[in-house]
């Protein structure tokens, strides 16, 4: 076999620059050893942490309330709204100026609508705000401003302040005793059962009207009579005595 020329040796890589058959065998043996070493000890790959596609995907998820925690929070919210309703109601009864009493009544109605929303009746909550706060209370304010009612003074106010807590206490005591001992009838339970789950959002005006004019017709008519008595009482209280009307009529003549 002929040996490689010097120029060819310079062009070849170091392992291929052989001077004879022994050199070629050594080069081949070196290649085999290098291949075996690569097979036994593979090149280590570097693992990199994948960056999230969206910057918020790698962040920590927000804290979500569990079912028991949601019930506990709802219980505390109900207590706050119930206490606010009672406090505003007391300010309505014990207030001296009619305008301030009307403002406190608005606060009581807002708290009551929050209770409706909390127990799963969004339609009643919206109706409470739209009808009572948005319409009736505005009418009350106009009547108060037109009549120019002053602060109530005299023995009538002292008698009202003395009787109000007594009547309220007796009413609350009767309600507490009635709810603790009395057993409601099956018809009453069926008529006042709460709406559970997804049925709460589906309860609309048609369902409410059906319940009012079928199962709750007697209570609805009793409420209308109570409102009529309240209107008559307001007219009697606001109407001036006959002596004042005669005096004002004589003065104008």
PDB file of C-alpha atoms in Angstrom, residues 5-236:
ATOM      1  CA  UNK A   5       1.764  12.392   0.498  1.00  0.00           C
ATOM      2  CA  UNK A   6       2.786  15.227   2.872  1.00  0.00           C
ATOM      3  CA  UNK A   7       0.267  17.620   1.301  1.00  0.00           C
ATOM      4  CA  UNK A   8      -2.564  15.142   1.841  1.00  0.00           C
ATOM      5  CA  UNK A   9      -1.543  14.666   5.456  1.00  0.00           C
ATOM      6  CA  UNK A  10      -1.750  18.397   6.100  1.00  0.00           C
ATOM      7  CA  UNK A  11      -5.257  18.585   4.632  1.00  0.00           C
ATOM      8  CA  UNK A  12      -6.613  15.692   6.684  1.00  0.00           C
ATOM      9  CA  UNK A  13      -7.703  16.055  10.355  1.00  0.00           C
ATOM     10  CA  UNK A  14      -5.239  14.955  13.069  1.00  0.00           C
ATOM     11  CA  UNK A  15      -6.779  11.511  13.519  1.00  0.00           C
ATOM     12  CA  UNK A  16      -6.779  10.872   9.790  1.00  0.00           C
ATOM     13  CA  UNK A  17      -3.110  11.826   9.354  1.00  0.00           C
ATOM     14  CA  UNK A  18      -1.703   8.308   9.381  1.00  0.00           C
ATOM     15  CA  UNK A  19       1.766   7.167   8.469  1.00  0.00           C
ATOM     16  CA  UNK A  20       0.942   3.493   7.966  1.00  0.00           C
ATOM     17  CA  UNK A  21      -1.492   0.660   8.603  1.00  0.00           C
ATOM     18  CA  UNK A  22      -0.843   0.719  12.330  1.00  0.00           C
ATOM     19  CA  UNK A  23      -1.657   4.394  12.453  1.00  0.00           C
ATOM     20  CA  UNK A  24      -4.906   3.792  10.578  1.00  0.00           C
ATOM     21  CA  UNK A  25      -5.898   0.998  12.973  1.00  0.00           C
ATOM     22  CA  UNK A  26      -5.135   3.272  15.922  1.00  0.00           C
ATOM     23  CA  UNK A  27      -7.281   6.028  14.436  1.00  0.00           C
ATOM     24  CA  UNK A  28     -10.200   3.645  13.905  1.00  0.00           C
ATOM     25  CA  UNK A  29      -9.803   2.305  17.453  1.00  0.00           C
ATOM     26  CA  UNK A  30      -9.842   5.862  18.784  1.00  0.00           C
ATOM     27  CA  UNK A  31     -13.082   6.556  16.914  1.00  0.00           C
ATOM     28  CA  UNK A  32     -14.724   3.410  18.330  1.00  0.00           C
ATOM     29  CA  UNK A  33     -13.732   4.355  21.872  1.00  0.00           C
ATOM     30  CA  UNK A  34     -15.113   7.853  21.466  1.00  0.00           C
ATOM     31  CA  UNK A  35     -18.411   6.477  20.130  1.00  0.00           C
ATOM     32  CA  UNK A  36     -18.685   4.024  23.040  1.00  0.00           C
ATOM     33  CA  UNK A  37     -17.974   6.801  25.534  1.00  0.00           C
ATOM     34  CA  UNK A  38     -20.731   8.920  24.026  1.00  0.00           C
ATOM     35  CA  UNK A  39     -23.174   5.999  24.209  1.00  0.00           C
ATOM     36  CA  UNK A  40     -22.350   5.259  27.864  1.00  0.00           C
ATOM     37  CA  UNK A  41     -22.178   8.879  29.008  1.00  0.00           C
ATOM     38  CA  UNK A  42     -24.669  10.877  26.945  1.00  0.00           C
ATOM     39  CA  UNK A  43     -24.502  14.613  26.898  1.00  0.00           C
ATOM     40  CA  UNK A  44     -26.637  16.086  29.680  1.00  0.00           C
ATOM     41  CA  UNK A  45     -29.493  18.271  28.558  1.00  0.00           C
ATOM     42  CA  UNK A  46     -30.243  21.408  30.464  1.00  0.00           C
ATOM     43  CA  UNK A  47     -33.822  21.711  31.633  1.00  0.00           C
ATOM     44  CA  UNK A  48     -35.218  25.203  31.565  1.00  0.00           C
ATOM     45  CA  UNK A  49     -38.391  26.328  33.248  1.00  0.00           C
ATOM     46  CA  UNK A  50     -41.025  26.972  30.657  1.00  0.00           C
ATOM     47  CA  UNK A  51     -42.292  30.517  30.635  1.00  0.00           C
ATOM     48  CA  UNK A  52     -46.095  30.785  30.697  1.00  0.00           C
ATOM     49  CA  UNK A  53     -47.835  31.906  27.543  1.00  0.00           C
ATOM     50  CA  UNK A  54     -49.790  34.487  29.529  1.00  0.00           C
ATOM     51  CA  UNK A  55     -48.127  36.421  32.364  1.00  0.00           C
ATOM     52  CA  UNK A  56     -50.994  35.644  34.746  1.00  0.00           C
ATOM     53  CA  UNK A  57     -50.903  31.881  34.224  1.00  0.00           C
ATOM     54  CA  UNK A  58     -47.735  31.484  36.276  1.00  0.00           C
ATOM     55  CA  UNK A  59     -49.010  33.587  39.165  1.00  0.00           C
ATOM     56  CA  UNK A  60     -50.761  32.187  42.201  1.00  0.00           C
ATOM     57  CA  UNK A  61     -54.477  31.570  41.934  1.00  0.00           C
ATOM     58  CA  UNK A  62     -56.683  33.874  43.990  1.00  0.00           C
ATOM     59  CA  UNK A  63     -58.062  32.609  47.281  1.00  0.00           C
ATOM     60  CA  UNK A  64     -61.515  31.118  46.867  1.00  0.00           C
ATOM     61  CA  UNK A  65     -63.955  30.721  49.732  1.00  0.00           C
ATOM     62  CA  UNK A  66     -65.163  27.258  50.562  1.00  0.00           C
ATOM     63  CA  UNK A  67     -68.787  26.332  51.102  1.00  0.00           C
ATOM     64  CA  UNK A  68     -68.596  26.574  54.895  1.00  0.00           C
ATOM     65  CA  UNK A  69     -66.763  29.896  54.719  1.00  0.00           C
ATOM     66  CA  UNK A  70     -69.354  31.297  52.303  1.00  0.00           C
ATOM     67  CA  UNK A  71     -72.152  30.361  54.699  1.00  0.00           C
ATOM     68  CA  UNK A  72     -70.287  31.965  57.586  1.00  0.00           C
ATOM     69  CA  UNK A  73     -69.743  35.199  55.648  1.00  0.00           C
ATOM     70  CA  UNK A  74     -73.399  35.219  54.579  1.00  0.00           C
ATOM     71  CA  UNK A  75     -74.429  34.765  58.218  1.00  0.00           C
ATOM     72  CA  UNK A  76     -72.378  37.774  59.337  1.00  0.00           C
ATOM     73  CA  UNK A  77     -73.676  39.892  56.453  1.00  0.00           C
ATOM     74  CA  UNK A  78     -77.226  38.959  57.427  1.00  0.00           C
ATOM     75  CA  UNK A  79     -76.568  40.014  61.026  1.00  0.00           C
ATOM     76  CA  UNK A  80     -75.198  43.375  59.882  1.00  0.00           C
ATOM     77  CA  UNK A  81     -78.164  44.014  57.581  1.00  0.00           C
ATOM     78  CA  UNK A  82     -80.680  42.938  60.238  1.00  0.00           C
ATOM     79  CA  UNK A  83     -79.112  45.207  62.871  1.00  0.00           C
ATOM     80  CA  UNK A  84     -79.041  48.096  60.387  1.00  0.00           C
ATOM     81  CA  UNK A  85     -82.729  47.564  59.607  1.00  0.00           C
ATOM     82  CA  UNK A  86     -83.633  47.611  63.316  1.00  0.00           C
ATOM     83  CA  UNK A  87     -81.545  50.730  64.016  1.00  0.00           C
ATOM     84  CA  UNK A  88     -82.994  52.638  61.066  1.00  0.00           C
ATOM     85  CA  UNK A  89     -86.487  51.574  62.119  1.00  0.00           C
ATOM     86  CA  UNK A  90     -85.922  52.917  65.642  1.00  0.00           C
ATOM     87  CA  UNK A  91     -84.700  56.221  64.208  1.00  0.00           C
ATOM     88  CA  UNK A  92     -87.849  56.387  62.079  1.00  0.00           C
ATOM     89  CA  UNK A  93     -90.089  55.960  65.135  1.00  0.00           C
ATOM     90  CA  UNK A  94     -88.089  58.106  67.564  1.00  0.00           C
ATOM     91  CA  UNK A  95     -87.068  60.884  65.164  1.00  0.00           C
ATOM     92  CA  UNK A  96     -88.304  64.421  65.762  1.00  0.00           C
ATOM     93  CA  UNK A  97     -88.114  65.866  62.262  1.00  0.00           C
ATOM     94  CA  UNK A  98     -90.223  64.189  59.552  1.00  0.00           C
ATOM     95  CA  UNK A  99     -87.554  64.656  56.890  1.00  0.00           C
ATOM     96  CA  UNK A 100     -84.942  62.850  59.012  1.00  0.00           C
ATOM     97  CA  UNK A 101     -87.454  60.077  59.684  1.00  0.00           C
ATOM     98  CA  UNK A 102     -88.008  59.665  55.944  1.00  0.00           C
ATOM     99  CA  UNK A 103     -84.243  59.412  55.331  1.00  0.00           C
ATOM    100  CA  UNK A 104     -83.964  56.729  58.016  1.00  0.00           C
ATOM    101  CA  UNK A 105     -86.848  54.878  56.402  1.00  0.00           C
ATOM    102  CA  UNK A 106     -84.899  54.858  53.125  1.00  0.00           C
ATOM    103  CA  UNK A 107     -81.952  53.295  54.963  1.00  0.00           C
ATOM    104  CA  UNK A 108     -84.223  50.630  56.459  1.00  0.00           C
ATOM    105  CA  UNK A 109     -85.617  49.794  53.028  1.00  0.00           C
ATOM    106  CA  UNK A 110     -82.105  49.509  51.579  1.00  0.00           C
ATOM    107  CA  UNK A 111     -81.085  47.099  54.341  1.00  0.00           C
ATOM    108  CA  UNK A 112     -84.224  45.057  53.798  1.00  0.00           C
ATOM    109  CA  UNK A 113     -83.518  44.784  50.073  1.00  0.00           C
ATOM    110  CA  UNK A 114     -80.032  43.525  50.926  1.00  0.00           C
ATOM    111  CA  UNK A 115     -81.598  40.785  53.061  1.00  0.00           C
ATOM    112  CA  UNK A 116     -83.871  39.803  50.161  1.00  0.00           C
ATOM    113  CA  UNK A 117     -80.866  39.589  47.865  1.00  0.00           C
ATOM    114  CA  UNK A 118     -78.906  37.550  50.396  1.00  0.00           C
ATOM    115  CA  UNK A 119     -81.582  34.877  50.825  1.00  0.00           C
ATOM    116  CA  UNK A 120     -81.940  34.409  47.075  1.00  0.00           C
ATOM    117  CA  UNK A 121     -84.741  36.742  45.936  1.00  0.00           C
ATOM    118  CA  UNK A 122     -83.173  39.280  43.556  1.00  0.00           C
ATOM    119  CA  UNK A 123     -86.545  40.193  42.047  1.00  0.00           C
ATOM    120  CA  UNK A 124     -87.954  41.232  45.424  1.00  0.00           C
ATOM    121  CA  UNK A 125     -84.771  43.185  46.178  1.00  0.00           C
ATOM    122  CA  UNK A 126     -85.065  45.106  42.910  1.00  0.00           C
ATOM    123  CA  UNK A 127     -88.785  45.642  43.503  1.00  0.00           C
ATOM    124  CA  UNK A 128     -88.050  46.969  46.989  1.00  0.00           C
ATOM    125  CA  UNK A 129     -85.600  49.542  45.634  1.00  0.00           C
ATOM    126  CA  UNK A 130     -87.587  50.563  42.561  1.00  0.00           C
ATOM    127  CA  UNK A 131     -91.083  50.769  44.061  1.00  0.00           C
ATOM    128  CA  UNK A 132     -90.552  51.731  47.690  1.00  0.00           C
ATOM    129  CA  UNK A 133     -87.335  53.752  47.572  1.00  0.00           C
ATOM    130  CA  UNK A 134     -87.727  55.110  44.063  1.00  0.00           C
ATOM    131  CA  UNK A 135     -91.436  55.945  44.058  1.00  0.00           C
ATOM    132  CA  UNK A 136     -93.118  55.910  47.457  1.00  0.00           C
ATOM    133  CA  UNK A 137     -90.299  57.600  49.373  1.00  0.00           C
ATOM    134  CA  UNK A 138     -90.047  60.338  46.752  1.00  0.00           C
ATOM    135  CA  UNK A 139     -93.781  60.904  47.219  1.00  0.00           C
ATOM    136  CA  UNK A 140     -93.265  61.080  50.987  1.00  0.00           C
ATOM    137  CA  UNK A 141     -90.561  63.704  50.559  1.00  0.00           C
ATOM    138  CA  UNK A 142     -92.778  65.817  48.324  1.00  0.00           C
ATOM    139  CA  UNK A 143     -95.644  65.612  50.826  1.00  0.00           C
ATOM    140  CA  UNK A 144     -93.344  66.549  53.717  1.00  0.00           C
ATOM    141  CA  UNK A 145     -91.945  69.526  51.830  1.00  0.00           C
ATOM    142  CA  UNK A 146     -95.382  70.730  50.703  1.00  0.00           C
ATOM    143  CA  UNK A 147     -96.942  70.440  54.169  1.00  0.00           C
ATOM    144  CA  UNK A 148     -93.885  72.023  55.836  1.00  0.00           C
ATOM    145  CA  UNK A 149     -94.189  69.811  58.904  1.00  0.00           C
ATOM    146  CA  UNK A 150     -92.418  71.066  62.002  1.00  0.00           C
ATOM    147  CA  UNK A 151     -90.909  69.248  64.924  1.00  0.00           C
ATOM    148  CA  UNK A 152     -93.542  67.558  67.076  1.00  0.00           C
ATOM    149  CA  UNK A 153     -93.742  68.955  70.615  1.00  0.00           C
ATOM    150  CA  UNK A 154     -96.075  68.759  73.576  1.00  0.00           C
ATOM    151  CA  UNK A 155     -97.612  65.942  75.622  1.00  0.00           C
ATOM    152  CA  UNK A 156     -98.456  63.915  72.522  1.00  0.00           C
ATOM    153  CA  UNK A 157     -94.764  63.420  71.769  1.00  0.00           C
ATOM    154  CA  UNK A 158     -94.004  62.365  75.355  1.00  0.00           C
ATOM    155  CA  UNK A 159     -96.852  59.836  75.277  1.00  0.00           C
ATOM    156  CA  UNK A 160     -95.679  58.440  71.934  1.00  0.00           C
ATOM    157  CA  UNK A 161     -92.093  58.081  73.193  1.00  0.00           C
ATOM    158  CA  UNK A 162     -93.304  56.298  76.318  1.00  0.00           C
ATOM    159  CA  UNK A 163     -95.603  53.878  74.496  1.00  0.00           C
ATOM    160  CA  UNK A 164     -93.360  53.074  71.494  1.00  0.00           C
ATOM    161  CA  UNK A 165     -90.768  50.883  73.284  1.00  0.00           C
ATOM    162  CA  UNK A 166     -93.496  49.104  75.259  1.00  0.00           C
ATOM    163  CA  UNK A 167     -95.461  48.218  72.137  1.00  0.00           C
ATOM    164  CA  UNK A 168     -92.308  47.223  70.255  1.00  0.00           C
ATOM    165  CA  UNK A 169     -91.107  45.018  73.119  1.00  0.00           C
ATOM    166  CA  UNK A 170     -94.448  43.250  73.434  1.00  0.00           C
ATOM    167  CA  UNK A 171     -94.586  42.662  69.690  1.00  0.00           C
ATOM    168  CA  UNK A 172     -91.084  41.186  69.609  1.00  0.00           C
ATOM    169  CA  UNK A 173     -91.854  38.986  72.613  1.00  0.00           C
ATOM    170  CA  UNK A 174     -95.004  37.634  70.974  1.00  0.00           C
ATOM    171  CA  UNK A 175     -93.118  36.947  67.753  1.00  0.00           C
ATOM    172  CA  UNK A 176     -90.349  35.142  69.631  1.00  0.00           C
ATOM    173  CA  UNK A 177     -92.826  33.003  71.557  1.00  0.00           C
ATOM    174  CA  UNK A 178     -94.838  32.252  68.450  1.00  0.00           C
ATOM    175  CA  UNK A 179     -91.867  31.170  66.367  1.00  0.00           C
ATOM    176  CA  UNK A 180     -90.466  29.061  69.205  1.00  0.00           C
ATOM    177  CA  UNK A 181     -93.580  27.115  70.192  1.00  0.00           C
ATOM    178  CA  UNK A 182     -96.105  27.220  67.374  1.00  0.00           C
ATOM    179  CA  UNK A 183     -95.980  24.700  64.547  1.00  0.00           C
ATOM    180  CA  UNK A 184     -96.921  26.154  61.154  1.00  0.00           C
ATOM    181  CA  UNK A 185     -99.496  24.365  59.082  1.00  0.00           C
ATOM    182  CA  UNK A 186     -98.646  22.477  55.926  1.00  0.00           C
ATOM    183  CA  UNK A 187    -100.300  25.116  53.738  1.00  0.00           C
ATOM    184  CA  UNK A 188     -98.291  27.903  55.350  1.00  0.00           C
ATOM    185  CA  UNK A 189     -95.030  25.994  54.903  1.00  0.00           C
ATOM    186  CA  UNK A 190     -95.882  25.273  51.280  1.00  0.00           C
ATOM    187  CA  UNK A 191     -96.697  28.920  50.646  1.00  0.00           C
ATOM    188  CA  UNK A 192     -93.586  30.314  52.308  1.00  0.00           C
ATOM    189  CA  UNK A 193     -90.981  27.736  51.286  1.00  0.00           C
ATOM    190  CA  UNK A 194     -87.752  29.307  49.991  1.00  0.00           C
ATOM    191  CA  UNK A 195     -86.502  28.991  46.466  1.00  0.00           C
ATOM    192  CA  UNK A 196     -83.349  26.871  46.425  1.00  0.00           C
ATOM    193  CA  UNK A 197     -80.505  26.635  43.944  1.00  0.00           C
ATOM    194  CA  UNK A 198     -80.963  27.810  40.396  1.00  0.00           C
ATOM    195  CA  UNK A 199     -84.692  28.409  40.846  1.00  0.00           C
ATOM    196  CA  UNK A 200     -83.955  31.692  42.646  1.00  0.00           C
ATOM    197  CA  UNK A 201     -82.864  33.478  39.486  1.00  0.00           C
ATOM    198  CA  UNK A 202     -85.863  32.124  37.582  1.00  0.00           C
ATOM    199  CA  UNK A 203     -88.392  33.537  40.062  1.00  0.00           C
ATOM    200  CA  UNK A 204     -89.882  36.502  38.264  1.00  0.00           C
ATOM    201  CA  UNK A 205     -92.967  38.657  38.327  1.00  0.00           C
ATOM    202  CA  UNK A 206     -95.278  35.915  37.087  1.00  0.00           C
ATOM    203  CA  UNK A 207     -94.361  33.545  39.907  1.00  0.00           C
ATOM    204  CA  UNK A 208     -94.707  36.307  42.493  1.00  0.00           C
ATOM    205  CA  UNK A 209     -98.100  37.387  41.168  1.00  0.00           C
ATOM    206  CA  UNK A 210     -99.327  33.788  41.140  1.00  0.00           C
ATOM    207  CA  UNK A 211     -98.249  33.310  44.758  1.00  0.00           C
ATOM    208  CA  UNK A 212     -99.801  36.613  45.894  1.00  0.00           C
ATOM    209  CA  UNK A 213    -103.203  36.050  44.306  1.00  0.00           C
ATOM    210  CA  UNK A 214    -103.515  32.343  45.116  1.00  0.00           C
ATOM    211  CA  UNK A 215    -101.846  31.165  48.335  1.00  0.00           C
ATOM    212  CA  UNK A 216    -101.209  34.603  49.894  1.00  0.00           C
ATOM    213  CA  UNK A 217    -104.438  36.330  48.864  1.00  0.00           C
ATOM    214  CA  UNK A 218    -105.681  36.858  52.442  1.00  0.00           C
ATOM    215  CA  UNK A 219    -102.380  38.365  53.583  1.00  0.00           C
ATOM    216  CA  UNK A 220    -102.286  40.599  50.495  1.00  0.00           C
ATOM    217  CA  UNK A 221    -105.776  41.973  51.178  1.00  0.00           C
ATOM    218  CA  UNK A 222    -104.934  42.498  54.870  1.00  0.00           C
ATOM    219  CA  UNK A 223    -101.875  44.490  53.857  1.00  0.00           C
ATOM    220  CA  UNK A 224    -103.969  46.699  51.581  1.00  0.00           C
ATOM    221  CA  UNK A 225    -106.352  47.421  54.479  1.00  0.00           C
ATOM    222  CA  UNK A 226    -103.378  48.273  56.696  1.00  0.00           C
ATOM    223  CA  UNK A 227    -102.075  50.745  54.107  1.00  0.00           C
ATOM    224  CA  UNK A 228    -105.537  52.312  53.848  1.00  0.00           C
ATOM    225  CA  UNK A 229    -105.648  52.747  57.642  1.00  0.00           C
ATOM    226  CA  UNK A 230    -102.200  54.372  57.554  1.00  0.00           C
ATOM    227  CA  UNK A 231    -103.332  56.851  54.880  1.00  0.00           C
ATOM    228  CA  UNK A 232    -106.431  57.776  56.876  1.00  0.00           C
ATOM    229  CA  UNK A 233    -104.328  58.224  60.020  1.00  0.00           C
ATOM    230  CA  UNK A 234    -101.917  60.555  58.228  1.00  0.00           C
ATOM    231  CA  UNK A 235    -104.810  62.669  56.954  1.00  0.00           C
ATOM    232  CA  UNK A 236    -106.291  62.907  60.461  1.00  0.00           C
TER     233      UNK A 236
END
